[in-house]
XYZ file of N, CA and C in Angstrom:
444
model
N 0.703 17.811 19.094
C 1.766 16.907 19.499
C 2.390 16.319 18.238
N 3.567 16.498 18.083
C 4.471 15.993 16.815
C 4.889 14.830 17.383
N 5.766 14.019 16.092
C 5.832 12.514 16.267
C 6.616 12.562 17.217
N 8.177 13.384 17.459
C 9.392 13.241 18.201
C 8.420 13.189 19.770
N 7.271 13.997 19.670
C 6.729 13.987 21.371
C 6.259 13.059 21.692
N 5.505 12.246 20.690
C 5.168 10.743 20.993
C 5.808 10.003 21.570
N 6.699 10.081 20.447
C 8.013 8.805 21.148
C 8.230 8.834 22.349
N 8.614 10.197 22.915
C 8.950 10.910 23.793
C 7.950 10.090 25.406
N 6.822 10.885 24.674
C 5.674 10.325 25.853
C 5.412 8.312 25.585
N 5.656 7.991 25.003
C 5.391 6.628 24.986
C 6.279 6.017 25.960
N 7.476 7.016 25.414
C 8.887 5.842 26.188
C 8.634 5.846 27.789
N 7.738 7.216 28.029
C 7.687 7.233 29.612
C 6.515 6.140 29.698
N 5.440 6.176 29.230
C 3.851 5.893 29.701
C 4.513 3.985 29.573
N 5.255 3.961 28.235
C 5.429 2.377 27.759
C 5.958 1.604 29.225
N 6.715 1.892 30.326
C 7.370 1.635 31.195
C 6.605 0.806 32.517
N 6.869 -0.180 33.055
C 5.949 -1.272 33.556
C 6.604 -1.098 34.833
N 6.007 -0.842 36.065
C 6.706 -0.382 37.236
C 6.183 -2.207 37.932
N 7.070 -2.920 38.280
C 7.254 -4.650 38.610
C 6.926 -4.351 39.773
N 6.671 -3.389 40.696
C 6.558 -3.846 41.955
C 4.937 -3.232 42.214
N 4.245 -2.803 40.942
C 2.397 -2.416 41.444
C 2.139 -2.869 40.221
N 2.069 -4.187 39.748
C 1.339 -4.867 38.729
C 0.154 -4.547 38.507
N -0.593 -4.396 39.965
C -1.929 -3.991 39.609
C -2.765 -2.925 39.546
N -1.435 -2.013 39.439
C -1.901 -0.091 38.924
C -1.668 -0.467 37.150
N -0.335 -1.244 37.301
C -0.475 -1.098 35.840
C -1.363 -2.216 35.023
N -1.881 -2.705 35.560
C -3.427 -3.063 34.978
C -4.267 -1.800 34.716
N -4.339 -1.466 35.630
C -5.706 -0.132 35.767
C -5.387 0.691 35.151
N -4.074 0.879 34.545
C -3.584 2.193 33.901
C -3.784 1.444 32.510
N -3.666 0.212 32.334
C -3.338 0.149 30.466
C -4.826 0.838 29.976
N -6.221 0.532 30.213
C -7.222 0.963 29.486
C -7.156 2.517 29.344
N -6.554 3.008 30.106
C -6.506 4.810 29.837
C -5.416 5.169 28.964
N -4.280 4.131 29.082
C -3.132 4.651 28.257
C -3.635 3.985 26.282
N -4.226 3.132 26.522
C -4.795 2.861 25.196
C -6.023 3.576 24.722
N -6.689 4.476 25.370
C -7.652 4.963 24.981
C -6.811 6.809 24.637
N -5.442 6.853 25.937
C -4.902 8.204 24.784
C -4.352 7.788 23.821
N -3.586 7.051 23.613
C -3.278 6.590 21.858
C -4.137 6.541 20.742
N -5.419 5.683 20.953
C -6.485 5.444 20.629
C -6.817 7.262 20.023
N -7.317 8.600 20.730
C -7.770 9.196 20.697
C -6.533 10.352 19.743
N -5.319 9.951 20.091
C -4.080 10.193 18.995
C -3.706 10.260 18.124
N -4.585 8.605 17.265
C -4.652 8.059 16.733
C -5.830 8.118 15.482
N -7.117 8.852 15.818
C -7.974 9.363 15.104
C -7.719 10.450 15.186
N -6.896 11.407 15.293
C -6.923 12.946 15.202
C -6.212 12.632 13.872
N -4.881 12.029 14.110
C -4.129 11.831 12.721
C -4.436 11.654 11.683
N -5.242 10.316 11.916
C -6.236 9.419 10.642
C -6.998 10.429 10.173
N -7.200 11.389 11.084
C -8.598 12.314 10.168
C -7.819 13.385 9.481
N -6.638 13.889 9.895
C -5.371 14.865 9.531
C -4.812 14.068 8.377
N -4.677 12.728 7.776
C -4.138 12.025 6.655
C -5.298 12.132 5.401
N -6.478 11.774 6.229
C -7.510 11.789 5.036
C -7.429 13.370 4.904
N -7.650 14.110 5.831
C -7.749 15.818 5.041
C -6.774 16.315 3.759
N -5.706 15.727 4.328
C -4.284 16.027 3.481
C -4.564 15.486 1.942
N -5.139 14.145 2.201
C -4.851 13.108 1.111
C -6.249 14.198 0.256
N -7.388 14.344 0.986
C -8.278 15.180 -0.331
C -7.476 16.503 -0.545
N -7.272 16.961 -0.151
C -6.545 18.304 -0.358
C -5.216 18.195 -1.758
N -4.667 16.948 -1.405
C -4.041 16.637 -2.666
C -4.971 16.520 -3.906
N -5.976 15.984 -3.899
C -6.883 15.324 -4.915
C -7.269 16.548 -5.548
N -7.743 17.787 -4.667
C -8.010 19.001 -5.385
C -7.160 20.158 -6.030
N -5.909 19.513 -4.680
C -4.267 20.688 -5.719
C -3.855 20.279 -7.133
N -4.207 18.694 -7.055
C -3.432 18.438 -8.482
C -4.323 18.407 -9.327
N -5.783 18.574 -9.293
C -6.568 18.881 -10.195
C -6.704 20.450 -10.840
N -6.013 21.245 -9.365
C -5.902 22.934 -10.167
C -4.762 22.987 -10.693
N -3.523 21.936 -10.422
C -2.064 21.861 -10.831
C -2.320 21.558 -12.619
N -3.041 20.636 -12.527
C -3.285 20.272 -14.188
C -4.325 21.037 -14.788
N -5.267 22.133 -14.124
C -5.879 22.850 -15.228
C -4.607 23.741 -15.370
N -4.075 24.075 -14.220
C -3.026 25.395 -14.542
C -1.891 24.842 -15.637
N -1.160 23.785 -15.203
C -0.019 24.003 -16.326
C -0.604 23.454 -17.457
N -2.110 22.965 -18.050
C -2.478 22.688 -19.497
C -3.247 23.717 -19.968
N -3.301 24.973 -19.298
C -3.741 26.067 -19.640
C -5.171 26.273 -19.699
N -5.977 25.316 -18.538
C -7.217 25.745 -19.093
C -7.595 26.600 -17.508
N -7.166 27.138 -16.932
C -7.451 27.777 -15.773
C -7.498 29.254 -16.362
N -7.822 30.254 -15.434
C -7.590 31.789 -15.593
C -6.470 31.897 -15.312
N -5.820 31.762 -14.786
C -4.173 32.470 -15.269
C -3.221 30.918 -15.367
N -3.415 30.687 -16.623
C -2.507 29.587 -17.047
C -1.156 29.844 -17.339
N -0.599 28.335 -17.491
C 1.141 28.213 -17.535
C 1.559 28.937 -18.611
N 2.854 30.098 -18.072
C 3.124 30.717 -19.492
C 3.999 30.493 -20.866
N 4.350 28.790 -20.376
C 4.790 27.899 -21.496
C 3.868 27.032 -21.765
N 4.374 27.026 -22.971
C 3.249 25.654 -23.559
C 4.157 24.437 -23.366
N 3.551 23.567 -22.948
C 4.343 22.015 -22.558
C 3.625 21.012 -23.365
N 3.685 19.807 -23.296
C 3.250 18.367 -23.815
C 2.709 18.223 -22.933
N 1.555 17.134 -23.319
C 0.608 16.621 -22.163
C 1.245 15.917 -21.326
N 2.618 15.064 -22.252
C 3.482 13.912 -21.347
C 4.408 14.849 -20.212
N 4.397 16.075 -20.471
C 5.375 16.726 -19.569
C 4.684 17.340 -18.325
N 3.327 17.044 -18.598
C 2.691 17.811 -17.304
C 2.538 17.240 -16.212
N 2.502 15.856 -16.213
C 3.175 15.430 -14.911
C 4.558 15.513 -14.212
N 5.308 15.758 -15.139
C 6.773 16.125 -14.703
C 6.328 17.446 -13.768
N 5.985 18.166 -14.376
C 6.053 19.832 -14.111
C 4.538 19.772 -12.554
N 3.869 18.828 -12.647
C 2.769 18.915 -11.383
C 3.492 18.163 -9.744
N 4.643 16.811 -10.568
C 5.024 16.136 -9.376
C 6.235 17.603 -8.788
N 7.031 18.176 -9.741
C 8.022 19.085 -9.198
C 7.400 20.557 -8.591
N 6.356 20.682 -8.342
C 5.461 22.084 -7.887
C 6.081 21.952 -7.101
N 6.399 23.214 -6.260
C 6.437 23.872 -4.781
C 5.491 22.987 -3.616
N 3.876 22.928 -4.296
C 3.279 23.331 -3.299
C 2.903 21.793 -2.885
N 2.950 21.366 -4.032
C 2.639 19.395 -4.011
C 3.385 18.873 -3.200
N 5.161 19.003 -3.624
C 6.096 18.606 -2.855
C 5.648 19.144 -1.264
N 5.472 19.755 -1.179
C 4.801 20.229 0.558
C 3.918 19.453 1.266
N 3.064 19.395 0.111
C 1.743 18.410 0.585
C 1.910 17.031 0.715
N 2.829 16.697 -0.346
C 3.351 15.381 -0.520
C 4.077 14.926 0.871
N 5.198 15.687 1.650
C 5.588 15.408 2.426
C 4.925 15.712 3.736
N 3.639 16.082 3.919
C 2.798 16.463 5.195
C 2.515 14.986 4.859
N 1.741 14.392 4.002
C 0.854 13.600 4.166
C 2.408 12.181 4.616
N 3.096 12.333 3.834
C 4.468 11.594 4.208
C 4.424 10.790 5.681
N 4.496 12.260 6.039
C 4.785 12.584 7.576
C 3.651 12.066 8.487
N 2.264 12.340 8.131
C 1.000 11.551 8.701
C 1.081 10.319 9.150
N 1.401 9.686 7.566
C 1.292 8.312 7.192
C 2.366 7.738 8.539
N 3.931 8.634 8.707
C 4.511 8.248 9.643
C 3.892 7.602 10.630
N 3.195 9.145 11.441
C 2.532 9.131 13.037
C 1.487 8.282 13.025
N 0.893 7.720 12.188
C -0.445 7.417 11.893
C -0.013 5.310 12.763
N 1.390 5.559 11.238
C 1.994 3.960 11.389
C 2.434 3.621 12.596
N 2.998 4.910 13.282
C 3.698 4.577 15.354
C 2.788 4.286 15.945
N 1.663 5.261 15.706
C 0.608 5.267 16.890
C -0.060 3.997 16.661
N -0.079 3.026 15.562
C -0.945 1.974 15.131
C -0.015 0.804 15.731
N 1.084 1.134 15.875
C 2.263 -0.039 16.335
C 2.110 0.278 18.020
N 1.912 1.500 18.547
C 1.741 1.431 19.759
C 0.803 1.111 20.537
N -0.578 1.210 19.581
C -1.607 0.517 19.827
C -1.683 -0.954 19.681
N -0.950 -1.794 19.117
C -0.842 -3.072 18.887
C 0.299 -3.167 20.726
N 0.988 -2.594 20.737
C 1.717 -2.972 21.708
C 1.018 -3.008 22.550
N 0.095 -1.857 23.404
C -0.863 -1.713 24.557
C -1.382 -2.732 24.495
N -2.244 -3.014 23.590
C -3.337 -4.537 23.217
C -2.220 -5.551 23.905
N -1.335 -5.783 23.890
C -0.220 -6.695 24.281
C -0.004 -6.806 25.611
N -0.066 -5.403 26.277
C 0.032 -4.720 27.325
C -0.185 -6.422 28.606
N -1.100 -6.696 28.304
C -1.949 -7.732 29.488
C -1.434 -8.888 29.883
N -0.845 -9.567 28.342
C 0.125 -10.828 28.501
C 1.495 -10.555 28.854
N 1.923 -9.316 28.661
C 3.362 -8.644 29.591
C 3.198 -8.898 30.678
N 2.246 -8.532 31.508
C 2.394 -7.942 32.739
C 1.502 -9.137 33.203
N 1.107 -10.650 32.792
C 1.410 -11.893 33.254
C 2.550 -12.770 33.001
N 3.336 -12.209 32.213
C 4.354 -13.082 32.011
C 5.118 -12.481 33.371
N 5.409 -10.912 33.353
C 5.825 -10.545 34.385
C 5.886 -11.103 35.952
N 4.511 -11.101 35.815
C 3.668 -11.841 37.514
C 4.201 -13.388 37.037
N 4.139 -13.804 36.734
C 4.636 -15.044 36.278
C 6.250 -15.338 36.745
N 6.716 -14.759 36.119
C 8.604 -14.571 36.148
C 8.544 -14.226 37.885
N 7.880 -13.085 38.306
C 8.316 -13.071 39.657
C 7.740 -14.502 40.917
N 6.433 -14.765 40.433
C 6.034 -15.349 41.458
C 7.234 -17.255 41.320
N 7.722 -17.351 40.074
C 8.813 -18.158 39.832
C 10.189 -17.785 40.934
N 10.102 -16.423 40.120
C 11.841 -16.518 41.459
C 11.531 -15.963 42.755
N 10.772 -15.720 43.158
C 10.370 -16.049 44.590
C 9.821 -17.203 45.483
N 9.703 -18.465 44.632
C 9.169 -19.462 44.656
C 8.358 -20.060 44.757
N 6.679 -18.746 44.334
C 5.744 -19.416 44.298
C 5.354 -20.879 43.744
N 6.035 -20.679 42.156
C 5.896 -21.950 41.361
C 6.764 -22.922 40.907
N 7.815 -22.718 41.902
C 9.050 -23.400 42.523
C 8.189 -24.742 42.395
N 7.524 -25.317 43.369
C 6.978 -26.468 43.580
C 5.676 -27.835 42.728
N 5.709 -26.464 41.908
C 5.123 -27.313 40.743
C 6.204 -27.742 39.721
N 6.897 -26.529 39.692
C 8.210 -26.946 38.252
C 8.341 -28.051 38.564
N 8.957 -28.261 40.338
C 9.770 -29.441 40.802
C 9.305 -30.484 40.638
N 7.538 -31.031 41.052
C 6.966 -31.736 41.041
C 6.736 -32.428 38.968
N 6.886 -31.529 38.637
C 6.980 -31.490 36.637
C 7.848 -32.277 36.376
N 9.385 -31.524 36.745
C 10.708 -32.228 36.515
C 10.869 -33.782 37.222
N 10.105 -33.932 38.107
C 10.369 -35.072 39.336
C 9.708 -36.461 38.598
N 8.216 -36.138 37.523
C 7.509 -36.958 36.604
C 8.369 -37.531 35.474
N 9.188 -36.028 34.901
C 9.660 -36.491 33.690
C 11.552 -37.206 33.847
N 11.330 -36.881 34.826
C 13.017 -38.037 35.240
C 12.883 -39.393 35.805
């Protein structure tokens, strides 16, 4: 599942149906436990990436300072070999996977903060309705009736 499908599936799952408050109770612990489970696939897909860097740019710098078996076939400065390791092919690749992780990693961590949220929504909700239907019509009144 790529990030665009997330979004995708969030925007549906994120959606609070006002008239069965209390499905969508029963539904938030499952919808936070697929995020949740989303959410460590990634984290473990960022750390893979992130060592995988740690070991490319360690063969990136034996290769272009020439101490590998088939070394760089210019000789460079030591100061230039970071120039020549950040501009690789294969870094820039890696560089932008892990980019891209860090993305899904940051949604799914914001959507998990939202779910956690999930509970005081959907009392403010019950709240707001049982107001304009007038459950708590009669307390407001009795509130306002003290302070005038």
């Amino acid at each position: 599942m790529d990030l665009q499908q997330i979004q995708e599936q969030f925007s549906k799952d994120s959606k609070i149906d006002e008239t069965n408050i209390s499905f969508e109770e029963t539904r938030s612990p499952a919808l936070l436990n697929k995020y949740l489970k989303l959410h460590n696939n990634y984290k473990l897909m960022l750390s893979k990436a992130e060592s995988d860097m740690k070991i490319l740019k360690r063969e990136k710098w034996m290769f272009y300072t020439g101490k590998s078996e088939r070394p760089f076939e210019l000789k460079i400065l030591k100061n230039d070999v970071s120039t020549f390791i950040d501009a690789d092919e294969e870094m820039i690749k890696l560089s932008s996977k892990i980019d891209y992780l860090k993305q899904v990693v940051g949604y799914l961590e914001h959507i998990i903060k939202n779910l956690h949220n999930r509970g005081f929504q959907l009392r403010n909700i019950t709240t707001w309705i049982k107001y304009t239907e007038g459950a708590i019509w009669d307390i407001g009144q009795k509130i306002y009736q003290k302070i005038w």
